[in-house]
């Protein structure tokens, strides 16, 4: 057993922690998310400069020789600051596809640009009818000469307004939910036939509905195998799920800390409300929830490189537990803050909202419970 | 024991249903949060009911009540919920109205009750303060007698929809030296247009403006606006809170909400089947329906007690706790049901004159804001922790 981090990992953690602390204070974040662009490209550039966008990649891929643990450490800190910049879509998802299945040419063109922060990717995989089923696709990529012609709509593509490129999942053969027949492509946002409807999300990020209309995609835009993209997609989405789990633990930790702080200073009936046993027990339960969540975040992260069944089992276990904890911690924090907890001006409401959306990101508690049940039945 | 409705009650239901069908303004739909509606929309139905004589069903007949039995009132609220009607705001009808006709003098009744019945006067409630929420008795806003007036100073908060209010009812400290904090508080009616009142909206986590801070600086209020006796306001305040809690269970609204949730879950697909047929999700919906049925019968038992002459007592705390828990779970399940489309902030779309967002199904638009907004229900009206304290002391005698 060793839960210690290497010196390099501790450096990543300290670096990102300092950056978020210094540059992502509450007022700054509020100003950023209500600004027109909704993010800070200069913060992204700084992340690149500090090597944070390179942290999860091997040296051969132009990274610092890290992996999932580095991602976890970064996302925990992102969760603490409610950072909105698109680390998961661009680095974990797009970077993940390229890392696992990119050709040398694709890595050369895209991965180095992701690491440098020069290209920003969004991951266009969800569809209105899909409900977390990664194979349920109505977006099609039909053979067209040497390349493909892409048609369809992608739902709630996080970070799309900031992106230069998309990783897009599409059906190249088979029926709507078939396991086979799914492929993955890189598409530039400015490609002809791509259109977006941009909007804010309830947790302070930006997203788009992305429409593809007869978009010409060249053969070398395919990542991985034609028609056999699903295992790759599942691998990357599991990695993204572990990353969002880590983000949740960071957000829970801060949510709990600010609740304790508030309960100690808020007085009712002449005493701090922290002296009421019912609130003490609730704060103890919150503490136990986030500690368990940290454990599950570690488990998911550690198991990402194991075989498929073990990986899925661990990731789904973590997402179930963390989804439940996110709800409990978020709701309890608001309740303990009383009226202040439902106002827009206090931080706790924003942590609650982010935790509420994390609950369903990359699959709800129900979705992962079902996957867990199926895996258990198959074992 | 009989849970069936009588023939008379069924006839009453038909009468109510046809009245609503023929008179409910068709252009008004309930928005995700109240502030998304115009003040006129919020009071339109109230005004129609006022003309019909049905706006204050629970009041004694001498003050304009209907004389309906509690069962009839229950049928009334069910039928309104069936069409998702925008009901009269509680501040006048359910809160200050009963205080005025129970503790007010004849002049006060004559002056204020007609406007409450008709819906022409918008009331707000000045109870909570920044340092006095669940511990309401520690409130600091002062009312100092000066000749024929009181002069009010202080700050109220969480004042719901005060931005539209004509009148407010305020709890103020009139005797700072009273031996107990509950003593020395008075219940005063305040014209919201009086100089010295400033209403500042508070933005909530759902993005709406439903509540306000109300700042009172040397607000001069005629002493005749005092309800009952000076320094006895706590008695009236508690009376009002018991009334407030009995309305908070929201059974009829929740029943309608469960129907809507089931419609959504019938529409959302999972593995090629409606979500509602998924055993996991269906179990949660059924659990909610079962808990709601338990609450409903409990409320009916309370109503039957009222019919037999018992006023709303500490049992109303049970209705508040269980009712708000169900309301919150309903919004959780609705947000779960809509999947990806719970994430967009539909308030952020530019207003282009059309309400037609071609993004996601219509029913998804209010799911997240409603979920966020409804966290307030276990906090307001005396938090659920406080309600459990009340049951501990008043019911269990601990």
XYZ file of C-alpha atoms in Angstrom:
777
model
C 0.000 0.000 0.000
C 1.297 3.385 -0.894
C -0.896 6.440 -1.031
C 2.012 8.812 -1.295
C 2.639 10.869 -4.355
C 5.994 11.097 -6.092
C 8.069 14.257 -5.884
C 7.027 15.137 -9.412
C 3.372 14.622 -8.551
C 3.707 16.756 -5.463
C 5.205 19.462 -7.625
C 2.216 19.316 -9.950
C -0.121 19.483 -6.988
C 1.677 22.415 -5.377
C 1.901 24.274 -8.658
C -1.760 23.954 -9.580
C -2.844 24.568 -6.017
C -0.930 27.835 -5.875
C -2.182 28.932 -9.255
C -5.829 28.316 -8.383
C -5.451 29.963 -4.993
C -3.781 33.023 -6.413
C -5.722 33.424 -9.633
C -9.105 31.926 -9.002
C -10.478 33.762 -6.046
C -14.210 33.963 -5.775
C -14.679 37.463 -7.157
C -12.444 36.791 -10.134
C -14.387 33.669 -11.015
C -17.675 35.514 -10.777
C -16.412 38.201 -13.117
C -15.047 35.605 -15.551
C -18.179 33.494 -15.831
C -20.367 36.522 -16.422
C -17.990 38.024 -18.993
C -18.787 37.707 -22.655
C -16.288 34.940 -23.353
C -16.912 33.138 -20.062
C -13.335 31.970 -19.604
C -9.751 33.260 -19.457
C -7.577 32.247 -22.403
C -4.670 33.863 -20.545
C -5.219 31.486 -17.625
C -5.177 28.621 -20.106
C -1.894 29.918 -21.515
C -0.497 30.015 -18.013
C -1.550 26.420 -17.417
C 0.290 25.483 -20.591
C 3.353 27.448 -19.584
C 3.473 25.728 -16.192
C 3.283 22.365 -17.932
C -0.115 21.489 -16.478
C -1.560 20.640 -19.892
C 1.416 18.318 -20.435
C 1.279 16.689 -17.011
C -0.797 13.606 -17.894
C 1.162 12.653 -21.040
C 4.206 10.470 -21.569
C 7.494 11.919 -22.643
C 7.191 10.283 -26.082
C 3.959 12.181 -26.545
C 5.596 15.438 -25.563
C 4.399 15.337 -21.986
C 6.070 15.127 -18.596
C 5.717 11.408 -18.159
C 2.630 11.535 -16.005
C -0.780 9.947 -16.271
C -4.105 9.604 -14.507
C -2.739 10.534 -11.077
C -1.546 13.879 -12.409
C -4.985 14.491 -13.903
C -6.568 13.632 -10.567
C -4.350 16.061 -8.674
C -5.086 18.852 -11.137
C -8.824 18.239 -11.169
C -9.014 18.204 -7.370
C -7.602 21.703 -7.353
C -9.889 22.730 -10.207
C -12.784 21.534 -8.054
C -11.600 23.602 -5.119
C -11.621 26.753 -7.217
C -14.564 25.824 -9.451
C -12.280 26.412 -12.418
C -14.303 26.571 -15.624
C -11.487 26.178 -18.160
C -11.870 23.030 -20.295
C -9.210 20.697 -18.931
C -11.445 17.644 -19.184
C -12.732 18.217 -22.746
C -9.427 19.300 -24.232
C -6.712 17.541 -22.239
C -8.404 14.480 -20.756
C -10.812 13.658 -23.602
C -9.201 14.871 -26.824
C -5.733 14.289 -25.395
C -6.878 10.855 -24.280
C -8.080 9.837 -27.739
C -4.818 10.958 -29.290
C -2.729 9.336 -26.579
C -4.448 5.968 -26.952
C -5.094 5.848 -30.668
C -3.618 8.836 -32.452
C -1.262 8.234 -35.360
C 2.169 9.820 -35.246
C 0.913 12.461 -37.653
C -2.182 13.178 -35.551
C -0.122 13.465 -32.391
C 2.280 15.721 -34.175
C -0.467 17.977 -35.418
C -2.896 17.984 -32.508
C -1.505 16.611 -29.278
C 1.470 18.952 -29.165
C -0.904 21.861 -29.835
C -3.223 20.741 -27.014
C -0.268 20.505 -24.660
C 0.914 23.949 -25.728
C -2.580 25.340 -25.259
C -2.640 26.452 -28.874
C -5.539 24.282 -29.886
C -8.512 23.753 -27.592
C -10.808 20.783 -28.084
C -14.338 19.975 -27.046
C -15.751 16.463 -26.961
C -18.950 16.145 -28.995
C -20.353 12.771 -27.993
C -23.707 13.256 -26.267
C -26.914 13.299 -28.283
C -30.395 14.442 -27.285
C -31.804 10.914 -27.282
C -28.681 9.176 -25.968
C -29.053 9.362 -22.181
C -25.423 8.432 -21.305
C -25.396 5.527 -23.772
C -22.222 6.195 -25.742
C -23.288 3.921 -28.607
C -26.718 5.486 -29.070
C -25.858 7.702 -32.029
C -27.885 9.283 -34.781
C -24.922 11.314 -35.997
C -23.609 9.585 -39.105
C -20.352 9.642 -41.009
C -20.907 8.187 -44.454
C -18.126 7.149 -46.786
C -17.628 9.908 -49.311
C -14.769 9.405 -51.706
C -11.609 8.981 -49.630
C -13.191 10.581 -46.609
C -16.548 10.893 -44.875
C -19.557 13.146 -44.812
C -20.700 13.985 -41.291
C -24.312 14.764 -40.338
C -26.034 15.118 -37.002
C -26.491 17.046 -33.770
C -24.513 16.862 -30.562
C -26.026 17.936 -27.247
C -24.569 20.123 -24.502
C -20.999 20.067 -25.780
C -19.068 21.486 -22.844
C -16.484 24.117 -23.759
C -17.529 24.175 -27.420
C -17.710 27.994 -27.574
C -14.010 28.123 -26.644
C -12.890 25.260 -28.846
C -10.959 25.287 -32.089
C -11.633 21.599 -32.737
C -13.977 18.793 -31.805
C -13.589 15.113 -31.233
C -16.848 13.758 -32.636
C -18.378 10.325 -32.252
C -20.463 9.106 -35.167
C -22.065 6.033 -36.585
C -20.268 4.665 -39.619
C -22.377 1.501 -39.833
C -24.981 -0.537 -37.995
C -28.143 0.380 -36.100
C -28.667 3.304 -33.749
C -27.398 1.654 -30.570
C -25.192 -1.110 -31.963
C -21.905 -1.708 -30.232
C -20.141 -1.981 -33.575
C -20.176 0.673 -36.243
C -19.045 3.587 -34.099
C -16.097 5.761 -35.151
C -14.293 8.812 -33.838
C -13.193 11.854 -35.831
C -11.390 15.113 -35.396
C -13.290 18.028 -36.908
C -12.192 21.653 -36.996
C -14.798 24.054 -35.714
C -14.402 26.259 -38.747
C -15.021 23.374 -41.155
C -17.781 24.057 -43.629
C -21.155 22.788 -42.427
C -20.396 23.076 -38.690
C -22.700 25.401 -36.784
C -23.132 26.086 -33.079
C -25.727 27.431 -30.736
C -23.773 28.664 -27.694
C -25.108 29.102 -24.190
C -24.141 29.275 -20.550
C -24.691 26.316 -18.249
C -26.310 26.465 -14.835
C -22.953 25.769 -13.167
C -21.123 28.676 -14.768
C -19.534 27.070 -17.802
C -20.260 27.429 -21.518
C -21.560 24.828 -23.913
C -23.151 24.508 -27.329
C -25.472 22.456 -29.381
C -23.267 21.509 -32.315
C -24.761 20.759 -35.712
C -22.959 18.991 -38.553
C -24.399 19.309 -42.016
C -22.596 17.455 -44.765
C -19.281 18.223 -43.163
C -16.439 16.820 -45.253
C -14.058 14.841 -43.058
C -10.840 13.497 -44.512
C -9.744 9.903 -43.968
C -6.853 10.993 -41.758
C -9.294 12.647 -39.328
C -10.357 9.203 -38.120
C -8.925 8.363 -34.692
C -8.554 4.682 -33.954
C -10.257 1.932 -35.877
C -13.115 2.444 -38.269
C -16.345 0.930 -36.886
C -14.645 -0.208 -33.713
C -14.411 3.067 -31.838
C -16.618 2.195 -28.897
C -13.980 0.520 -26.682
C -11.759 3.554 -27.217
C -14.611 5.941 -26.384
C -15.405 3.962 -23.252
C -11.783 4.085 -22.171
C -11.579 7.847 -22.614
C -14.958 8.495 -20.994
C -13.910 6.390 -18.024
C -10.808 8.532 -17.721
C -12.949 11.662 -17.942
C -15.323 10.221 -15.354
C -12.440 9.625 -12.963
C -11.317 13.203 -13.595
C -14.727 14.657 -12.795
C -14.813 12.472 -9.671
C -11.564 14.110 -8.574
C -13.032 17.517 -9.307
C -16.008 16.623 -7.119
C -13.782 15.732 -4.171
C -12.061 19.116 -4.403
C -15.397 20.902 -4.567
C -16.760 18.867 -1.656
C -13.742 19.599 0.474
C -14.154 23.345 0.051
C -17.927 23.124 0.443
C -17.492 21.321 3.725
C -14.813 23.722 4.961
C -16.903 26.787 4.196
C -19.894 25.201 5.905
C -17.872 24.568 9.068
C -16.601 28.118 8.973
C -20.091 29.505 8.531
C -21.555 27.356 11.299
C -18.895 28.551 13.707
C -19.554 32.228 13.113
C -23.318 32.238 12.503
C -25.216 32.761 15.730
C -28.825 31.891 16.516
C -30.394 31.656 19.957
C -27.296 33.382 21.322
C -24.840 30.639 20.346
C -23.000 29.588 17.192
C -25.156 27.181 15.206
C -22.158 24.822 15.224
C -23.100 24.017 18.808
C -26.358 22.339 17.740
C -25.973 18.597 17.715
C -28.167 18.078 14.682
C -25.887 20.329 12.655
C -22.760 18.811 14.150
C -23.865 15.370 13.049
C -24.714 16.638 9.592
C -21.259 18.170 9.248
C -19.720 14.928 10.460
C -21.705 13.062 7.801
C -20.509 15.527 5.166
C -16.946 14.912 6.274
C -17.384 11.138 6.051
C -18.959 11.484 2.613
C -16.115 13.460 1.147
C -13.445 11.288 2.745
C -15.096 8.239 1.195
C -15.270 10.140 -2.076
C -11.546 10.821 -2.003
C -11.000 7.083 -1.528
C -13.220 6.289 -4.489
C -11.551 8.917 -6.624
C -8.192 7.238 -5.870
C -9.634 3.830 -6.676
C -11.043 4.943 -10.018
C -7.802 6.664 -10.932
C -5.600 3.727 -9.990
C -7.766 1.231 -11.900
C -7.886 3.175 -15.152
C -4.977 1.162 -16.533
C -6.357 -2.223 -15.485
C -8.309 -4.501 -17.817
C -11.625 -3.294 -19.132
C -13.939 -5.028 -16.652
C -11.927 -3.970 -13.653
C -11.634 -0.412 -14.913
C -15.363 -0.077 -15.574
C -16.229 -1.624 -12.239
C -14.036 0.793 -10.340
C -15.113 3.855 -12.296
C -18.802 3.078 -11.913
C -18.365 2.350 -8.206
C -16.667 5.701 -7.793
C -19.221 7.635 -9.798
C -22.138 6.131 -7.871
C -20.581 6.903 -4.514
C -19.381 10.352 -5.509
C -22.679 11.255 -7.184
C -24.481 10.417 -3.968
C -21.940 12.257 -1.844
C -22.004 15.294 -4.118
C -25.732 15.562 -3.611
C -25.549 15.067 0.135
C -22.670 17.464 0.690
C -24.093 20.125 -1.633
C -27.592 20.005 -0.201
C -26.370 19.863 3.389
C -24.121 22.863 2.831
C -27.005 24.923 1.479
C -29.298 23.835 4.303
C -26.710 24.699 6.962
C -26.151 28.110 5.384
C -29.899 28.745 5.582
C -31.143 31.587 3.430
C -27.591 32.641 2.586
C -27.133 29.276 0.909
C -29.692 29.981 -1.785
C -28.366 33.399 -2.715
C -26.323 33.972 -5.821
C -23.730 36.078 -4.033
C -22.380 33.470 -1.647
C -19.953 30.842 -2.864
C -21.793 27.886 -1.379
C -24.592 28.120 -3.943
C -22.108 27.875 -6.794
C -20.396 24.835 -5.287
C -23.817 23.258 -4.806
C -24.715 23.896 -8.443
C -21.445 22.485 -9.771
C -21.813 19.410 -7.539
C -25.410 18.994 -8.730
C -24.310 18.903 -12.369
C -21.322 16.651 -11.649
C -23.879 14.139 -10.363
C -24.965 13.459 -13.935
C -21.825 14.312 -15.870
C -20.543 11.276 -17.816
C -23.457 9.286 -16.432
C -25.804 9.700 -13.482
C -25.812 7.607 -10.325
C -28.538 5.447 -11.895
C -26.542 4.950 -15.084
C -23.423 3.829 -13.249
C -25.438 1.694 -10.872
C -26.889 -0.130 -13.886
C -23.440 -0.582 -15.376
C -22.183 -1.851 -12.033
C -25.050 -4.329 -11.807
C -24.411 -5.596 -15.349
C -20.692 -5.978 -14.698
C -21.362 -7.800 -11.447
C -23.851 -10.108 -13.141
C -21.363 -10.829 -15.926
C -18.486 -11.563 -13.557
C -63.800 5.590 8.508
C -64.522 6.573 4.974
C -62.112 8.016 2.451
C -64.662 8.214 -0.365
C -66.033 11.566 -1.344
C -69.789 12.040 -0.902
C -72.151 12.772 -3.790
C -72.296 16.389 -2.626
C -68.538 16.597 -2.605
C -68.333 15.155 -6.104
C -70.936 17.639 -7.275
C -68.848 20.377 -5.690
C -65.818 19.100 -7.579
C -67.720 19.322 -10.861
C -68.794 22.853 -10.084
C -65.240 23.896 -9.242
C -63.784 22.182 -12.285
C -66.166 23.854 -14.680
C -65.611 27.239 -13.048
C -61.858 26.873 -13.479
C -62.220 25.667 -17.046
C -64.405 28.613 -17.946
C -62.582 31.331 -16.054
C -58.892 30.544 -15.615
C -56.901 32.970 -17.800
C -55.520 30.822 -20.586
C -52.541 33.051 -21.320
C -51.005 32.535 -17.887
C -48.596 29.764 -17.268
C -46.563 29.172 -14.204
C -42.928 30.064 -14.789
C -39.938 28.217 -13.321
C -39.636 30.811 -10.607
C -42.210 33.367 -9.635
C -40.141 36.337 -10.642
C -40.343 35.260 -14.275
C -44.020 36.225 -14.185
C -45.394 39.749 -14.279
C -47.113 40.999 -11.106
C -50.301 41.232 -13.156
C -50.063 37.575 -14.131
C -49.423 36.611 -10.536
C -52.644 38.287 -9.373
C -54.942 37.748 -12.378
C -56.556 34.568 -11.028
C -56.783 36.054 -7.539
C -58.830 38.951 -8.919
C -61.196 36.659 -10.778
C -61.646 34.612 -7.612
C -62.244 37.780 -5.635
C -65.202 38.643 -7.846
C -66.553 35.135 -7.501
C -66.149 35.224 -3.716
C -63.669 32.346 -3.706
C -60.369 34.081 -3.035
C -60.266 33.436 0.718
C -62.016 30.070 1.114
C -60.711 29.376 4.597
C -61.758 32.657 6.203
C -64.860 32.859 8.378
C -67.924 33.652 6.292
C -68.475 37.005 8.004
C -65.181 38.202 6.489
C -65.838 36.857 3.028
C -64.948 33.198 3.448
C -66.823 30.513 1.580
C -67.977 28.373 4.446
C -66.511 25.391 2.637
C -65.650 22.367 4.702
C -61.960 21.446 4.896
C -62.721 18.653 2.428
C -64.188 21.133 -0.007
C -61.136 23.339 0.400
C -58.985 20.339 -0.303
C -60.963 19.581 -3.471
C -60.586 23.219 -4.412
C -56.802 23.120 -4.133
C -56.645 19.827 -6.035
C -58.643 21.194 -8.929
C -56.452 24.275 -9.122
C -53.318 22.172 -9.071
C -54.734 20.053 -11.873
C -54.371 23.017 -14.237
C -51.220 24.271 -12.512
C -53.085 27.455 -11.578
C -51.211 30.449 -10.208
C -52.851 30.731 -6.819
C -53.294 33.878 -4.699
C -50.087 34.822 -2.923
C -50.216 33.672 0.677
C -49.015 36.903 2.304
C -52.419 38.562 2.318
C -54.784 35.611 2.127
C -53.128 33.051 4.392
C -50.921 35.179 6.631
C -51.887 38.739 7.486
C -55.595 38.320 6.674
C -56.267 35.829 9.479
C -54.188 37.966 11.875
C -56.249 41.042 11.013
C -59.645 39.388 11.381
C -58.580 37.574 14.550
C -56.635 40.283 16.380
C -57.284 43.525 14.482
C -59.854 46.193 15.342
C -62.912 47.038 13.264
C -61.200 49.907 11.425
C -58.318 47.662 10.454
C -60.661 44.942 9.236
C -62.674 47.432 7.191
C -59.575 49.014 5.759
C -57.521 45.951 4.834
C -59.670 42.862 4.365
C -61.448 43.976 1.160
C -58.149 44.607 -0.670
C -56.852 41.196 0.366
C -60.012 39.479 -0.839
C -60.051 41.285 -4.158
C -56.340 40.877 -4.824
C -55.892 44.610 -5.331
C -53.433 45.025 -2.481
C -50.135 43.145 -2.565
C -48.724 42.244 0.862
C -45.262 41.204 1.968
C -43.982 39.742 5.207
C -41.333 41.575 7.258
C -40.245 38.896 9.708
C -36.683 37.659 9.104
C -33.586 39.745 9.642
C -29.914 39.093 8.880
C -29.333 38.046 12.498
C -32.796 36.654 13.117
C -33.791 33.750 10.924
C -34.738 30.574 12.742
C -34.157 32.571 15.930
C -36.813 35.050 14.963
C -37.271 36.377 18.495
C -33.830 37.983 18.388
C -34.989 40.505 15.801
C -33.587 44.016 16.111
C -35.743 46.286 13.948
C -37.126 48.917 16.285
C -40.398 50.822 16.423
C -40.217 53.817 18.736
C -43.404 55.607 19.689
C -43.396 59.286 18.771
C -46.737 61.019 19.331
C -49.287 59.323 17.098
C -46.648 57.500 15.128
C -44.094 54.751 15.384
C -40.678 55.369 13.891
C -39.181 52.227 12.405
C -35.490 51.520 11.906
C -33.718 48.323 10.926
C -33.293 45.770 8.197
C -35.475 42.882 7.117
C -34.416 40.174 4.708
C -35.820 37.276 2.609
C -38.839 39.499 2.040
C -40.563 37.559 -0.707
C -41.799 39.595 -3.681
C -41.579 42.829 -1.691
C -40.559 44.554 -4.903
C -44.244 44.577 -5.870
C -45.790 45.041 -2.432
C -48.228 47.803 -1.471
C -48.299 46.872 2.213
C -46.128 44.868 4.561
C -46.609 43.383 8.010
C -43.552 43.872 10.156
C -42.374 42.525 13.460
C -40.586 45.277 15.362
C -39.084 45.628 18.800
C -41.080 48.116 20.846
C -39.604 47.264 24.256
C -35.860 46.629 24.129
C -35.790 46.062 27.912
C -38.296 43.209 27.995
C -37.049 40.324 30.171
C -37.381 37.761 27.350
C -36.657 38.375 23.664
C -40.175 37.161 22.710
C -41.665 39.937 24.762
C -41.483 43.522 23.606
C -42.226 42.756 19.949
C -45.114 44.361 18.084
C -46.955 43.515 14.868
C -47.253 46.607 12.682
C -48.790 47.153 9.248
C -46.688 49.343 6.995
C -47.568 51.127 3.761
C -44.631 50.198 1.542
C -44.740 53.620 -0.121
C -43.800 55.350 3.137
C -40.593 57.404 2.848
C -37.535 55.698 4.316
C -38.259 52.211 2.926
C -35.754 50.816 0.481
C -36.273 47.436 -1.187
C -33.140 45.747 -2.585
C -33.582 42.563 -4.595
C -31.433 39.512 -3.770
C -30.405 37.303 -6.672
C -30.919 33.618 -5.891
C -28.987 30.595 -7.126
C -31.622 29.820 -9.740
C -30.885 33.208 -11.294
C -34.187 34.809 -10.263
C -35.151 37.672 -7.977
C -37.765 36.371 -5.622
C -36.683 37.817 -2.292
C -35.429 41.170 -1.088
C -33.683 43.056 1.633
C -35.895 45.780 3.069
C -34.105 48.674 4.736
C -36.096 50.882 7.097
C -34.686 54.307 7.941
C -36.822 56.557 10.148
C -39.992 55.190 8.625
C -42.938 57.007 10.178
C -45.972 54.744 10.582
C -49.282 55.802 12.182
C -49.762 54.119 15.557
C -53.222 52.992 14.414
C -51.380 50.419 12.243
C -50.441 48.451 15.342
C -52.261 45.114 15.464
C -53.642 44.143 18.843
C -51.612 45.234 21.812
C -48.166 46.737 21.868
C -45.475 44.196 22.848
C -47.807 41.255 22.168
C -46.724 40.779 18.569
C -45.059 37.420 19.237
C -48.457 35.859 19.935
C -49.787 37.042 16.569
C -46.581 36.057 14.832
C -46.824 32.495 16.137
C -50.481 32.290 15.158
C -49.501 33.367 11.654
C -46.628 30.901 11.416
C -48.904 27.999 12.282
C -51.204 29.072 9.428
C -48.237 29.472 7.103
C -46.964 25.959 7.793
C -50.274 24.288 7.150
C -50.208 25.613 3.586
C -46.625 24.577 3.060
C -47.253 20.838 2.581
C -48.220 21.547 -1.033
C -49.809 18.137 -1.585
C -51.926 19.152 -4.555
C -48.999 20.841 -6.289
C -46.760 17.846 -5.658
C -49.384 15.485 -7.055
C -49.445 17.537 -10.228
C -45.631 17.546 -10.186
C -45.528 13.749 -9.986
C -47.839 13.553 -12.999
C -45.492 15.854 -14.900
C -42.466 13.834 -13.804
C -44.139 10.670 -15.080
C -44.927 12.351 -18.391
C -41.256 13.317 -18.712
C -40.089 9.834 -17.766
C -42.511 8.409 -20.298
C -40.934 10.582 -22.953
C -37.262 10.122 -22.060
C -35.837 6.912 -23.437
C -33.422 4.474 -21.869
C -32.232 1.424 -23.788
C -35.119 1.857 -26.195
C -37.723 1.879 -23.448
C -39.352 4.802 -21.633
C -37.335 5.780 -18.576
C -40.444 5.204 -16.482
C -40.192 1.493 -17.267
C -36.695 1.282 -15.883
C -37.003 -0.523 -12.565
C -34.495 1.727 -10.846
C -36.126 4.957 -11.836
C -39.665 3.654 -11.503
C -38.904 2.538 -7.949
C -37.933 6.070 -7.012
C -41.073 7.502 -8.583
C -43.244 4.963 -6.810
C -41.535 5.648 -3.501
C -42.302 9.324 -3.992
C -45.941 8.610 -4.816
C -46.278 6.403 -1.759
C -44.755 9.024 0.517
C -46.999 11.627 -1.038
C -50.056 9.467 -0.373
C -49.013 9.157 3.266
C -48.652 12.925 3.474
C -51.980 13.466 1.788
C -53.903 11.270 4.205
C -52.065 12.869 7.097
C -53.102 16.277 5.822
C -56.689 15.095 5.417
C -56.640 13.861 9.018
C -55.385 17.273 10.095
C -58.124 18.929 8.064
C -60.696 16.649 9.671
C -59.372 17.752 13.038
C -59.794 21.357 11.966
C -63.329 20.566 10.826
C -63.951 19.339 14.345
C -62.775 22.670 15.676
C -59.069 22.107 16.338
C -56.868 24.931 15.055
C -53.633 24.129 13.257
C -51.233 23.114 16.002
C -47.761 21.656 16.148
C -48.882 18.868 13.761
C -48.457 21.432 11.016
C -44.704 21.050 11.565
C -45.000 17.458 10.357
C -46.783 18.613 7.211
C -44.088 21.215 6.609
C -41.180 18.788 7.018
C -42.605 15.929 4.980
C -44.205 18.217 2.394
C -41.003 20.095 1.667
C -38.929 16.904 1.590
C -41.285 15.533 -1.043
C -41.216 18.758 -3.032
C -37.425 18.637 -3.034
C -37.244 14.976 -4.023
C -39.667 15.655 -6.846
C -37.364 18.324 -8.251
C -34.344 16.024 -7.831
C -36.045 13.297 -9.834
C -37.179 15.754 -12.479
C -33.609 16.987 -12.921
C -32.422 13.373 -13.098
C -35.095 12.552 -15.653
C -34.135 15.261 -18.148
C -30.552 13.998 -18.440
C -28.145 16.170 -20.434
C -30.620 19.003 -20.888
C -30.618 19.855 -17.204
C -27.251 21.513 -17.797
C -27.960 24.491 -20.129
C -28.864 27.735 -18.409
C -31.996 28.628 -20.320
C -32.082 32.028 -18.665
C -28.877 32.912 -20.486
C -30.441 32.731 -23.928
C -30.832 36.141 -25.456
C -34.405 37.353 -25.331
C -35.318 37.537 -28.982
C -39.003 37.997 -28.486
C -39.766 34.327 -28.835
C -39.962 31.732 -26.096
C -39.145 29.061 -28.571
C -35.767 27.526 -27.723
C -34.951 24.807 -30.188
C -32.611 23.292 -27.620
C -33.698 20.255 -25.687
C -37.291 19.444 -24.790
C -39.419 22.247 -23.261
C -39.909 20.328 -20.055
C -36.169 20.394 -19.383
C -35.900 24.173 -19.207
C -37.057 24.665 -15.658
C -35.651 21.428 -14.205
C -32.368 22.754 -12.826
C -33.573 26.215 -11.693
C -36.531 24.614 -9.942
C -34.268 22.082 -8.259
C -31.952 24.870 -7.071
C -34.825 27.135 -6.038
C -36.651 24.477 -4.059
C -33.746 24.069 -1.658
C -35.328 27.072 0.082
C -38.362 25.085 1.171
C -36.559 23.249 3.957
C -35.141 26.580 5.121
C -38.027 29.055 5.010
C -41.076 29.246 7.247
C -38.927 27.979 10.126
C -36.261 25.546 8.927
C -36.988 21.823 9.038
C -34.526 21.524 11.920
C -36.645 24.033 13.850
C -39.830 22.141 12.928
C -38.289 18.986 14.384
C -37.462 20.954 17.529
C -41.092 22.054 17.723
C -42.304 18.457 17.416
C -39.724 17.419 20.017
C -41.048 19.909 22.524
C -44.722 20.355 21.693
C -45.703 16.855 20.581
C -43.248 14.522 22.234
C -42.853 16.654 25.350
C -39.099 16.105 25.473
